[in-house]
XYZ file of C-alpha atoms in Angstrom:
644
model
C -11.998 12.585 78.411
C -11.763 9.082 76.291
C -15.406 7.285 76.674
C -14.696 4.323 74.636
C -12.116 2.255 73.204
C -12.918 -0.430 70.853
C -11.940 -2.413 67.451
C -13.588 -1.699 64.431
C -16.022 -4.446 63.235
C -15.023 -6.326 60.378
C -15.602 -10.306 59.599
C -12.709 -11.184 57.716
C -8.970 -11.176 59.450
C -6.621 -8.419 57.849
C -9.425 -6.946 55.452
C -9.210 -2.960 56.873
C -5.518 -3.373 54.886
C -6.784 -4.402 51.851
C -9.734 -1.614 51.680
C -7.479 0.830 52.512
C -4.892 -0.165 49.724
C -7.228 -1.851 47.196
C -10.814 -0.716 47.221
C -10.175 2.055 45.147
C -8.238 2.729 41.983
C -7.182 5.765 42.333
C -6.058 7.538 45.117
C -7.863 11.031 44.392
C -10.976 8.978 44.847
C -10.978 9.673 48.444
C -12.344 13.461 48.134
C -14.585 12.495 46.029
C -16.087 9.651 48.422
C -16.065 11.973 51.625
C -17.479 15.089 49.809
C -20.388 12.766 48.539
C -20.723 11.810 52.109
C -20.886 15.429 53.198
C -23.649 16.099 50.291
C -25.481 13.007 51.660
C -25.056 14.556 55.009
C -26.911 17.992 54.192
C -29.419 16.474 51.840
C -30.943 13.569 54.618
C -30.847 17.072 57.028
C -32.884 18.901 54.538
C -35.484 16.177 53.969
C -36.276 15.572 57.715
C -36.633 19.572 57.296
C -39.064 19.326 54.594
C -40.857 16.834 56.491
C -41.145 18.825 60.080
C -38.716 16.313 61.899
C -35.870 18.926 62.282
C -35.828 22.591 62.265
C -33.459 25.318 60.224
C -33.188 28.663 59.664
C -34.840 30.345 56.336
C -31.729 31.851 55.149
C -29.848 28.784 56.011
C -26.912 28.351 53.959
C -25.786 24.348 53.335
C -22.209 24.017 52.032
C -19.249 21.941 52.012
C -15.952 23.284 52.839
C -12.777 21.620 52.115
C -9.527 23.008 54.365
C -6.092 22.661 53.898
C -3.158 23.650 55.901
C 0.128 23.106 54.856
C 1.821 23.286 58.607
C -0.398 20.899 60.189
C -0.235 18.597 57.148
C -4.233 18.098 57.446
C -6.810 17.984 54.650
C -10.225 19.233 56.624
C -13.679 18.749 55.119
C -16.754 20.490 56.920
C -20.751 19.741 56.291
C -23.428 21.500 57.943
C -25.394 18.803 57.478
C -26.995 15.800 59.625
C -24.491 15.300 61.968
C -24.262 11.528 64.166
C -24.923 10.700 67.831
C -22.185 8.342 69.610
C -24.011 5.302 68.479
C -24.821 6.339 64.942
C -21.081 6.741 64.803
C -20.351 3.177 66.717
C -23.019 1.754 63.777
C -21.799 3.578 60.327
C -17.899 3.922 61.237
C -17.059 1.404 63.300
C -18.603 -1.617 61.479
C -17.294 -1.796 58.041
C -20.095 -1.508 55.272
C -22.746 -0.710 57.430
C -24.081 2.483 55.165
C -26.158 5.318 56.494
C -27.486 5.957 53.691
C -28.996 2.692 53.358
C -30.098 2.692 56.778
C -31.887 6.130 55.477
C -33.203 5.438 52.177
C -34.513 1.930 54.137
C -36.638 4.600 57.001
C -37.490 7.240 54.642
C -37.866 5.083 51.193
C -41.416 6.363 50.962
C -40.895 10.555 51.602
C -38.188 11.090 49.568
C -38.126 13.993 46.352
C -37.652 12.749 43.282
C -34.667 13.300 41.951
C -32.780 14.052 45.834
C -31.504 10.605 45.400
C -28.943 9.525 48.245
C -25.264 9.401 46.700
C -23.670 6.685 48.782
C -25.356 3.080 48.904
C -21.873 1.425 50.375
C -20.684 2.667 53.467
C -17.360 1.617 52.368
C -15.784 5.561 50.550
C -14.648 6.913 54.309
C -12.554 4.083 54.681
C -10.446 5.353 51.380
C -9.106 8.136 53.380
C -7.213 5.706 54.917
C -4.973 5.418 51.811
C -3.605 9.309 52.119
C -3.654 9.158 56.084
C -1.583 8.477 59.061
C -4.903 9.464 61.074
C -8.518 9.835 60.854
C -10.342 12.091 62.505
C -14.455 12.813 62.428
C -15.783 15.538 64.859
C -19.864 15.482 64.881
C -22.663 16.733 66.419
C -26.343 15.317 65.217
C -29.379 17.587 64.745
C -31.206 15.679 67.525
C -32.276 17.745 70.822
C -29.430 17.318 73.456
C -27.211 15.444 71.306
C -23.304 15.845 72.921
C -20.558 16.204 70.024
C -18.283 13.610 69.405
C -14.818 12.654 68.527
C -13.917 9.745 66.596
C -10.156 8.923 66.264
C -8.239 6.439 64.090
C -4.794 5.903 63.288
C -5.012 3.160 60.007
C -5.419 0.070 62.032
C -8.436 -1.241 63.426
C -8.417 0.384 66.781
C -10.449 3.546 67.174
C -11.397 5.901 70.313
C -14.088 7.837 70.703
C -14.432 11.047 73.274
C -16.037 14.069 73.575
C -15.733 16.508 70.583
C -14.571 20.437 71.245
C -14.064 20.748 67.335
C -18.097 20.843 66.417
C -20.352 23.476 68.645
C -22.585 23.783 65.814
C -24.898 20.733 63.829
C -22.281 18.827 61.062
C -19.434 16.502 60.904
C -16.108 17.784 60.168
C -13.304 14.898 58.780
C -9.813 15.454 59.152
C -6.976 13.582 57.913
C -3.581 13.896 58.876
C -1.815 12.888 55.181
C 1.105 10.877 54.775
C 4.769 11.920 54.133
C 4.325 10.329 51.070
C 0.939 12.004 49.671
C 1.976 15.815 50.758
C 0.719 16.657 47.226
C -2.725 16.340 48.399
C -2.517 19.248 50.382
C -1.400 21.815 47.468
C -4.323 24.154 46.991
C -4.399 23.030 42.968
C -3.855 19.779 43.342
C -7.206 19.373 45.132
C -8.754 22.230 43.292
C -8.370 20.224 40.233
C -9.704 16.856 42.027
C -13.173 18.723 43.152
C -13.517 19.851 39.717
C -13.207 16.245 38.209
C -15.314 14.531 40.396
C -17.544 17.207 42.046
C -18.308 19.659 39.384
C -21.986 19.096 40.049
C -23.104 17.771 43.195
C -25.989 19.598 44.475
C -24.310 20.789 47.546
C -22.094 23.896 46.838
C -18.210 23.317 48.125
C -15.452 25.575 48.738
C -12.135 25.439 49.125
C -9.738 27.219 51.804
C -6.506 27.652 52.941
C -6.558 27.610 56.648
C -3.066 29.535 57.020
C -4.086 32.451 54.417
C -5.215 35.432 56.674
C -8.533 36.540 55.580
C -9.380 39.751 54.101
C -11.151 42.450 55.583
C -12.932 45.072 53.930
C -11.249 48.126 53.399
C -11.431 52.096 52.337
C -10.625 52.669 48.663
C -10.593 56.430 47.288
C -13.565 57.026 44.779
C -14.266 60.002 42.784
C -17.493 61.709 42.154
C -18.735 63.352 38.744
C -17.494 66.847 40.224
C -14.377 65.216 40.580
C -13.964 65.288 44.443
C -12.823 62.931 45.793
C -13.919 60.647 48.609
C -13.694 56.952 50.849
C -15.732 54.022 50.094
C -15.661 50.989 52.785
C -14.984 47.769 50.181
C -16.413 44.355 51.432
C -13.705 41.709 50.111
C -15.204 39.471 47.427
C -16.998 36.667 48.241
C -15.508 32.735 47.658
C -17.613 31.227 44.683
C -18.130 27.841 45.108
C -16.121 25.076 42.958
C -19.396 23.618 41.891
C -22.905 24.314 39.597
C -25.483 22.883 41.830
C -27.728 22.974 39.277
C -25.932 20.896 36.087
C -28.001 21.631 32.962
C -28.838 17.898 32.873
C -30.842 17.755 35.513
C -33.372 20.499 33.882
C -35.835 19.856 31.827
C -35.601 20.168 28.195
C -38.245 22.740 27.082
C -36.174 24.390 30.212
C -33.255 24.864 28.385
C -32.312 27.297 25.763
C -29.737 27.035 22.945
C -27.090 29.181 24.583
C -27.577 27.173 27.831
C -26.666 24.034 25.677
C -23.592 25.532 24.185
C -22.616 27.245 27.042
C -22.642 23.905 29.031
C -20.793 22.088 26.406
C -18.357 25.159 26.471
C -17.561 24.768 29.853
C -17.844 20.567 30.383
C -15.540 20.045 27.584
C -13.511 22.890 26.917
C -14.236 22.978 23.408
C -14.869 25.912 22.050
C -16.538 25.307 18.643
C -20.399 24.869 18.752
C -21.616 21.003 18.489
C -23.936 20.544 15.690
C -26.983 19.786 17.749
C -27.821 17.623 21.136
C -29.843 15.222 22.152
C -31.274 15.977 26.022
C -31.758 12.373 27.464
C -34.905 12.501 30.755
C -36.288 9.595 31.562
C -37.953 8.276 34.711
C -39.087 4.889 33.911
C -38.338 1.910 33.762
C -35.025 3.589 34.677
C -33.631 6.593 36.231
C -31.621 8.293 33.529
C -30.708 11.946 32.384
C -27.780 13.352 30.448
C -26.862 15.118 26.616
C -24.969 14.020 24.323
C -23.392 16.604 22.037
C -22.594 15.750 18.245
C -19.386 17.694 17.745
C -18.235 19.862 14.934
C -14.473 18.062 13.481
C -12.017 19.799 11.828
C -10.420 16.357 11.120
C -12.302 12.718 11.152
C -9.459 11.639 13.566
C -10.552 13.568 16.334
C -14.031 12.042 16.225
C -12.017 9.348 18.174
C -11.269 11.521 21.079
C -14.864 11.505 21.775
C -16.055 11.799 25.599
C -19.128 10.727 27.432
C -18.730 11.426 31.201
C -20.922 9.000 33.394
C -22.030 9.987 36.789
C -24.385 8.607 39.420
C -26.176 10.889 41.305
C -24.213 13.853 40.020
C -21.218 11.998 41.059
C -18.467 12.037 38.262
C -17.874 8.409 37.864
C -16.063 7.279 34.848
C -15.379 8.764 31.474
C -16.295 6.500 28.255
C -17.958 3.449 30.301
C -18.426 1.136 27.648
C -21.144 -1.112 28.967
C -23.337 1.879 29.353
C -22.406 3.877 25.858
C -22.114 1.571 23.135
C -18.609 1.862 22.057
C -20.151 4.040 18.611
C -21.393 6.525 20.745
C -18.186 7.110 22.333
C -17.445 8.905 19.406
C -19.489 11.583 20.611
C -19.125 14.130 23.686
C -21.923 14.416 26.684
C -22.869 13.377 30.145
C -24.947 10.860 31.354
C -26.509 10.641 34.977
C -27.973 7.326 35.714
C -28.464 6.095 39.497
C -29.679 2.877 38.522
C -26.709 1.710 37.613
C -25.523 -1.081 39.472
C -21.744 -0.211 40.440
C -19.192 -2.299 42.707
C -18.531 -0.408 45.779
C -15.749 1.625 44.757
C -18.074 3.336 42.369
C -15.506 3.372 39.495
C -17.051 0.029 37.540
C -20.213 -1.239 36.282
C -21.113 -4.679 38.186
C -22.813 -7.336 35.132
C -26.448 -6.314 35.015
C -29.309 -6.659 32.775
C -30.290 -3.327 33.259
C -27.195 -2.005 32.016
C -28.072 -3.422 28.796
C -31.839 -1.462 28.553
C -30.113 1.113 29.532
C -28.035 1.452 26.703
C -30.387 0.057 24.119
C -32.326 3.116 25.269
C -29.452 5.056 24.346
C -29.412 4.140 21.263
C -32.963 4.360 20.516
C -32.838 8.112 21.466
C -29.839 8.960 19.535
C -31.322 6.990 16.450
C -35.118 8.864 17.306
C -33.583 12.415 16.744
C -31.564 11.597 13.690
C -34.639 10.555 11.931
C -36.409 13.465 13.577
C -34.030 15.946 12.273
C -33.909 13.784 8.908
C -37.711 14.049 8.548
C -38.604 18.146 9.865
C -35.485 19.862 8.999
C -33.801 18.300 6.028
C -31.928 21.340 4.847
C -29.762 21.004 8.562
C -29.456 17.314 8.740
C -27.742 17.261 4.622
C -25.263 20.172 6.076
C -24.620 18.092 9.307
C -23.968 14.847 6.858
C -20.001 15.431 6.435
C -19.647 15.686 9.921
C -21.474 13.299 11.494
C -21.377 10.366 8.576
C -18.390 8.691 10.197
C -20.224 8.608 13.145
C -23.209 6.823 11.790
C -21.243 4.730 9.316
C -19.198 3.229 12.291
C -22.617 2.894 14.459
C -24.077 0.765 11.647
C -20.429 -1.033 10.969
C -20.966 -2.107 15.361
C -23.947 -2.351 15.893
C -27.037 -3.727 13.043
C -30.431 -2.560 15.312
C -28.586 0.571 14.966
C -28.524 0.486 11.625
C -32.215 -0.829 10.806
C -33.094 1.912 12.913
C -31.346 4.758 10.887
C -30.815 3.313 7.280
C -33.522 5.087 5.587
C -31.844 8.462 6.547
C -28.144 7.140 5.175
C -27.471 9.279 2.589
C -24.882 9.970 -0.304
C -23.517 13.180 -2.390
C -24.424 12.760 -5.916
C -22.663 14.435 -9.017
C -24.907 16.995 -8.557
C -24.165 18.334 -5.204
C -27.170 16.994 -4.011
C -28.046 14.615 -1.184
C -30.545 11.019 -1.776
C -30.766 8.010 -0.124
C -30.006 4.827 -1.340
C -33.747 4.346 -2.343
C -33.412 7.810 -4.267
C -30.650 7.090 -5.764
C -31.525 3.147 -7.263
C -34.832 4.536 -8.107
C -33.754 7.204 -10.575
C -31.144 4.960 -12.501
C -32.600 1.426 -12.200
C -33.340 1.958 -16.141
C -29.446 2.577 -16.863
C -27.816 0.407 -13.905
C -30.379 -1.160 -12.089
C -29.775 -2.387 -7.945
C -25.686 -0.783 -9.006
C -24.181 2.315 -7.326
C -21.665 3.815 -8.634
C -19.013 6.029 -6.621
C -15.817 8.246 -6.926
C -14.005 8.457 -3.700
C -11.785 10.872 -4.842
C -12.889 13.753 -7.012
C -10.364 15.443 -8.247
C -7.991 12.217 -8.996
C -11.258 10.707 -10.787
C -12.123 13.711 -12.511
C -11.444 12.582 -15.852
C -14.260 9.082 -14.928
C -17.125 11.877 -13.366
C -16.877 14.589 -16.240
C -17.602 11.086 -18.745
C -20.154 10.100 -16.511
C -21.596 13.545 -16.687
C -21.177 13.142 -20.429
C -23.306 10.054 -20.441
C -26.033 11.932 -18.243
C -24.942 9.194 -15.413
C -25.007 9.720 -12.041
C -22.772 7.838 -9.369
C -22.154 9.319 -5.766
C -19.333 10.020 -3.638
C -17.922 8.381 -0.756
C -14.665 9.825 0.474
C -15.323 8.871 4.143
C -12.283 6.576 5.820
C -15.188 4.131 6.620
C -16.573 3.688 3.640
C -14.650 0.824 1.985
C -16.257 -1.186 4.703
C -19.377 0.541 4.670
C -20.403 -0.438 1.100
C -19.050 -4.062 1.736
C -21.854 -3.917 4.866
C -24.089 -2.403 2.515
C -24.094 -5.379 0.359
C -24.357 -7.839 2.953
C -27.759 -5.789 4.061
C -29.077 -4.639 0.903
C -30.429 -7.455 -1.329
C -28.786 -7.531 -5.076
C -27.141 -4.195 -4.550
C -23.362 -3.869 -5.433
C -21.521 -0.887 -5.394
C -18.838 -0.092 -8.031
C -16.232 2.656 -8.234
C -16.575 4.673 -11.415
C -13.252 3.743 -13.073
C -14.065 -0.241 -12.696
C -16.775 -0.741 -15.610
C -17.643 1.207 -18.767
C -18.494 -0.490 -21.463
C -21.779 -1.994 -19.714
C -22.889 0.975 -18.477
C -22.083 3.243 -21.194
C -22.585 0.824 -24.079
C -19.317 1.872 -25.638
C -18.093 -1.506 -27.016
C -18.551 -2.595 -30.509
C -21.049 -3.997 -32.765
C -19.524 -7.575 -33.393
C -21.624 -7.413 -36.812
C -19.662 -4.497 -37.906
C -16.653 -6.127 -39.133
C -15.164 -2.695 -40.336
C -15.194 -1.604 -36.773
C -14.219 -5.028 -35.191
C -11.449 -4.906 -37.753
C -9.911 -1.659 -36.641
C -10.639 -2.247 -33.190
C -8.500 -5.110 -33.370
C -5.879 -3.428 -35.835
C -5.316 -0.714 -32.807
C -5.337 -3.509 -30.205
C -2.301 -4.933 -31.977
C -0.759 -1.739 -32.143
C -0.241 -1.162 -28.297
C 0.247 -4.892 -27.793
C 3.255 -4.575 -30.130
C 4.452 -0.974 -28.494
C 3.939 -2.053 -24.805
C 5.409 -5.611 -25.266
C 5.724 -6.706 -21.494
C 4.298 -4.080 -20.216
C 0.740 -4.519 -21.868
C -1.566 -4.694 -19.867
C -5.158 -6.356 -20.590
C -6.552 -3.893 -23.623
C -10.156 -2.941 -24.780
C -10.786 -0.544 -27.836
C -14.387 1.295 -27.303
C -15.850 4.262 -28.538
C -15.931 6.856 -25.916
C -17.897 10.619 -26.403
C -15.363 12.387 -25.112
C -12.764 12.242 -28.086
C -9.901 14.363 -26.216
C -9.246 11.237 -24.207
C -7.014 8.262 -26.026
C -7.319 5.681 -23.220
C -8.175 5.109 -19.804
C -7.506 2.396 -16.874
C -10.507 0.637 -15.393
C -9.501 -1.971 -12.256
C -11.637 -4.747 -11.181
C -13.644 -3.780 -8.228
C -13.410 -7.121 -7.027
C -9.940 -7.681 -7.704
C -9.144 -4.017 -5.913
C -10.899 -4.533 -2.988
C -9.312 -8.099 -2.657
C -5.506 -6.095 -2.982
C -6.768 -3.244 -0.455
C -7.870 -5.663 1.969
C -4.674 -8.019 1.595
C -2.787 -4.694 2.121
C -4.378 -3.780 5.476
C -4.297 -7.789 6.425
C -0.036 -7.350 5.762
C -0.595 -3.808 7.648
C -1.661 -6.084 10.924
C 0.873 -8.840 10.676
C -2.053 -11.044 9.374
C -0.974 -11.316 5.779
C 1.450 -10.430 2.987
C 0.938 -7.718 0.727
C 0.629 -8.026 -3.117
C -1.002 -11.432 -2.524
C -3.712 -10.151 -4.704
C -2.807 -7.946 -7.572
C -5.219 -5.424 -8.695
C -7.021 -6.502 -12.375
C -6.315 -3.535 -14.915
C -7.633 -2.591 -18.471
C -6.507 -0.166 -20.835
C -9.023 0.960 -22.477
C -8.242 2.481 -25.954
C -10.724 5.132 -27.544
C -11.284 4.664 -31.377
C -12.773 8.020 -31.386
C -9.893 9.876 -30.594
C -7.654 11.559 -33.896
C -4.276 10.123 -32.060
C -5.552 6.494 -31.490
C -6.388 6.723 -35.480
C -3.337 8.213 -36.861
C -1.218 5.441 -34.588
C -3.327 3.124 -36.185
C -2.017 4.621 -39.650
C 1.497 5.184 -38.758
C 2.060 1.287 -37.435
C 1.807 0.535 -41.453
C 5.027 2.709 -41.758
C 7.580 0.695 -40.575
C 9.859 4.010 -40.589
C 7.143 5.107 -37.455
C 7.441 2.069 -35.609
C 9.718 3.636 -32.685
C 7.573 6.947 -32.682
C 4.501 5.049 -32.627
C 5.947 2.952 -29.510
C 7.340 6.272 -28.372
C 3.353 7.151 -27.984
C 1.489 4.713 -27.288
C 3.425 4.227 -23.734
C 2.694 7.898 -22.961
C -1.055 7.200 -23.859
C -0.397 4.564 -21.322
C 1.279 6.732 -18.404
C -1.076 9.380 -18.927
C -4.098 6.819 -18.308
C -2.242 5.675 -15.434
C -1.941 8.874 -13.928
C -5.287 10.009 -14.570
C -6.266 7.335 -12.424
C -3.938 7.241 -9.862
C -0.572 8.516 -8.866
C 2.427 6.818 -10.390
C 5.075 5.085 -9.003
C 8.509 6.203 -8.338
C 10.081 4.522 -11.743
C 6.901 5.243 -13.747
C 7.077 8.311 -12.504
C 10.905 8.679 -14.123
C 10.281 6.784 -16.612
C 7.584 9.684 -17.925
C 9.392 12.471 -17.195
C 11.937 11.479 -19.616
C 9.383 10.700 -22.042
C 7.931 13.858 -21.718
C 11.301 15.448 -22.207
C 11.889 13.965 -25.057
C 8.482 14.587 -26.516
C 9.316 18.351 -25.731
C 13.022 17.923 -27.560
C 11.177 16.627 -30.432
C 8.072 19.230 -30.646
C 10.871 21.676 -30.585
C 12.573 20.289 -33.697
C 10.063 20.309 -36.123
């Protein structure tokens, strides 16, 4: 028998359309919103419980069940919760916005459990159904002594009825939408499998999921056999559903709670990654903000993948958003965890962050923590923070590159891999050469191309460190910006003021050779010259080496990635080369002797532009016609050898 017909309440003309089609921005969103509602449902019923104003069994079990059936084309879900009266449902359905749980929180503000937070604040997430529905449908029946159940009925527009209920004999609400033509895919048992997962994975309610036309198992006799062998019956009870859910998300425990296999397990299952993150930092804090989560720091195979980072936000264990930026400062997207906050202030469709000034304490506190247990592990357990350096210094590089409290937070813990294999700080590092090099750092970003530059600055008992990170040609230009009077310089850019390898002008027997073997590669290379330096170098194996410019390099390496991004041309800054010629070594001193002979001007020629390639390979790989160009040369060198 129909009670009541009515309109829904609503003050703007035409806005039930626009909710329905607009509010939310994804479809899915829906299950999400009603299942919340459902968990709200069962979680007010259990506080007026805890407080004597309702009654419940002991063994009382509180669950959410979500239905499908394929025939009817209806997506059912089922609380056992608080239930409504006719007028709570005339007050929290029919006028738009008009949340229960705000009415709730407003009555019971002072008696409720910390952390048993209300999900829903809007009153608006029913309404989404709407979008995947031809018709509504909420059966109810409130807790309340003598309550009658009711029916509520919709069909997308804003007329409603409301009549008795013969769905709900028992305390609850059951919603049941009858989906569109178009959205059948929301009633395929995976389909909606995989949407509880995503956005119910932890709400403290368990949920389950059914299909309605599936007959249900019964237990049954299966043939056992006993150590004798004989054989006999055994009645089977089928297995029991498991519920899509952990009502319980590691998160929400306590640290000292939690073990190490509880953190990797968690991390196993959240992200499906199944190598072990480095460590964790467990985020609980109660004021001036509600906020819990972990953030992992995971192990990379490859510094690409540190971009594929993912920190999952949800508000009252509802999954929200993944990677919201104005909570997790973008660095710390690099990394993989979960954060719980219900204090942030999201629009009503729960997906974004509305512009609040708590947002931004909230993630300064973020930081803080993440930049508190780096220096703790820095400070009490050195031995694991140097092995966790190669894998997370792109991560702190590009926090300090984003974001400079960061970085005056962390930068006494910023180290560097010396020659040595061992790990110092900046500090360390100026400190033990400021008699040699003082407030310079020297570096090799590639060790095995720059081998011949690090076994001469081994030579000279120098030390320089190494910085093979893809950050790092910014990071030392930040460096120098932050550090007063410090300049970094790659270890094939300067010798002869480090090493003291040039000349004694007052030695004019020296300066005269020096200049006689200048003139000799001048003459060989002709156009090809480039600018020359004779010094004395230990190591007499080596005839000559190229040193570039730092500045002028970084100038060509930044007009490069400038031309890269359409912003520039490339080769508008050429890097500055020298060669520099070792008077030390037996072939730069018999060239020197041959050039008398004119009869050895060719071979001499013939040499001194191999001296040349092989200084240009030892510092970095040739070109395609230099390249060419030397493997003929070396042929020929090989056709001559042979001939003697």
């Amino acid at each position: 028998m129909i009670k009541e017909n009515g309109n829904i309440s609503i003050d703007t003309e035409n806005i039930f359309p626009i909710i329905k089609k607009w509010l939310y921005s994804d479809k899915d969103i829906f299950i999400r919103e009603v299942i919340s509602n459902a968990c709200d449902a069962i979680s007010k019923f259990q506080r007026l419980v805890s407080l004597g104003e309702a009654t419940a069994s002991n063994d009382e079990e509180y669950k959410v069940v979500v239905s499908f059936n394929k025939e009817k084309g209806t997506l059912k879900f089922s609380d056992n919760g608080i239930g409504m009266t006719e007028e709570e449902v005339k007050k929290y359905i029919n006028q738009v916005a008009f949340s229960g749980a705000t009415d709730f929180l407003e009555k019971y503000k002072d008696k409720m459990d910390e952390g048993k937070d209300i999900i829903g604040h809007f009153g608006l997430g029913f309404y989404s159904t709407f979008m995947v529905s031809t018709k509504v449908q909420i059966d109810t029946l409130s807790f309340k002594d003598g309550a009658e159940a009711v029916k509520w009925v919709c069909e997308g527009g804003t007329d409603y009825e409301i009549s008795s209920s013969e769905e709900r004999t028992t305390r609850g609400t059951t919603i049941t939408l009858y989906i569109n033509e178009e959205d059948k895919e929301f009633l395929d048992e995976y389909k909606v499998r995989e949407i509880i997962t995503k956005y119910c994975s932890f709400l403290p309610t368990e949920i389950y999921l059914e299909d309605e036309n599936k007959p249900k198992e019964e237990p049954k006799y299966e043939t056992k056999k006993k150590e004798d062998g004989t054989e006999y019956q055994e009645l089977v009870e089928p297995e029991a559903p498991k519920p899509l859910n952990d009502i319980h998300p590691l998160w929400m425990k306590k640290p000292n709670e939690c073990t190490d296999e509880e953190y990797k397990d968690f991390y196993r299952k959240v992200f499906m990654d199944f190598n072990e993150p480095l460590f964790w930092i467990h985020l609980n804090v109660d004021y001036p903000f509600n906020l819990k989560g972990i953030l992992y720091f995971p192990k990379l195979t490859h510094e690409v993948e540190i971009r594929e980072g993912q920190v999952k936000l949800f508000n009252n264990q509802v999954f929200v958003a993944d990677n919201i930026k104005e909570v997790i400062p973008e660095f710390l997207l690099l990394l993989k965890g979960v954060i719980d906050c219900p204090d942030l202030p999201l629009n009503v469709s729960r997906s974004f962050l509305q512009n609040d000034r708590d947002v931004a304490k909230i993630s300064n506190h973020i930081i803080k923590k993440v930049a508190d247990k780096l220096v703790d592990l820095f400070k009490n357990n050195r031995e694991e923070y140097n092995k966790f350096w190669p894998d997370i210094q792109i991560f702190i590089k590009y926090g300090c590159l984003r974001d400079e409290k960061f970085y005056d937070k962390i930068k006494d813990i910023i180290i560097f891999k010396n020659l040595k294999g061992e790990f110092v700080t900046l500090k360390d590092y100026l400190e033990a050469n400021k008699e040699k090099h003082e407030n310079k750092v020297f570096y090799a970003n590639d060790e095995l191309k720059q081998s011949q530059y690090i076994k001469m600055f081994k030579e000279y008992d120098l030390d320089a460190v190494i910085l093979d990170c893809t950050l790092d040609d910014h990071f030392i230009t930040f460096l120098e910006m932050h550090e007063n009077g410090v300049k970094f310089k790659r270890i094939d850019s300067d010798i002869s003021e480090t090493l003291g390898s040039k000349t004694d002008e007052n030695d004019t027997e020296a300066v005269e050779v020096n200049k006689t073997i200048e003139d000799v590669f001048k003459n060989a290379l002709g156009e090809n010259a480039p600018k020359i330096s004779v010094e004395s170098l230990k190591n007499a194996e080596t005839p000559a080496m190229i040193l570039i410019s730092e500045e002028s390099r970084r100038m060509a390496e930044m007009s490069k990635m400038y031309a890269q991004s359409g912003m520039g041309f490339a080769g508008m800054f050429n890097e500055e080369k020298t060669l520099v010629i070792n008077n030390n070594n037996n072939i730069v001193k018999k060239l020197a002797e041959a050039s008398k002979d004119d009869s050895k001007k060719e071979d001499v020629s013939f040499i001194c532009e191999h001296i040349l390639d092989l200084a240009k390979i030892a510092n970095k790989e040739l070109s395609a016609d230099e390249m060419d160009k030397f493997l003929k040369r070396n042929n020929e060198l090989l056709s001559k050898v042979i001939s003697l």
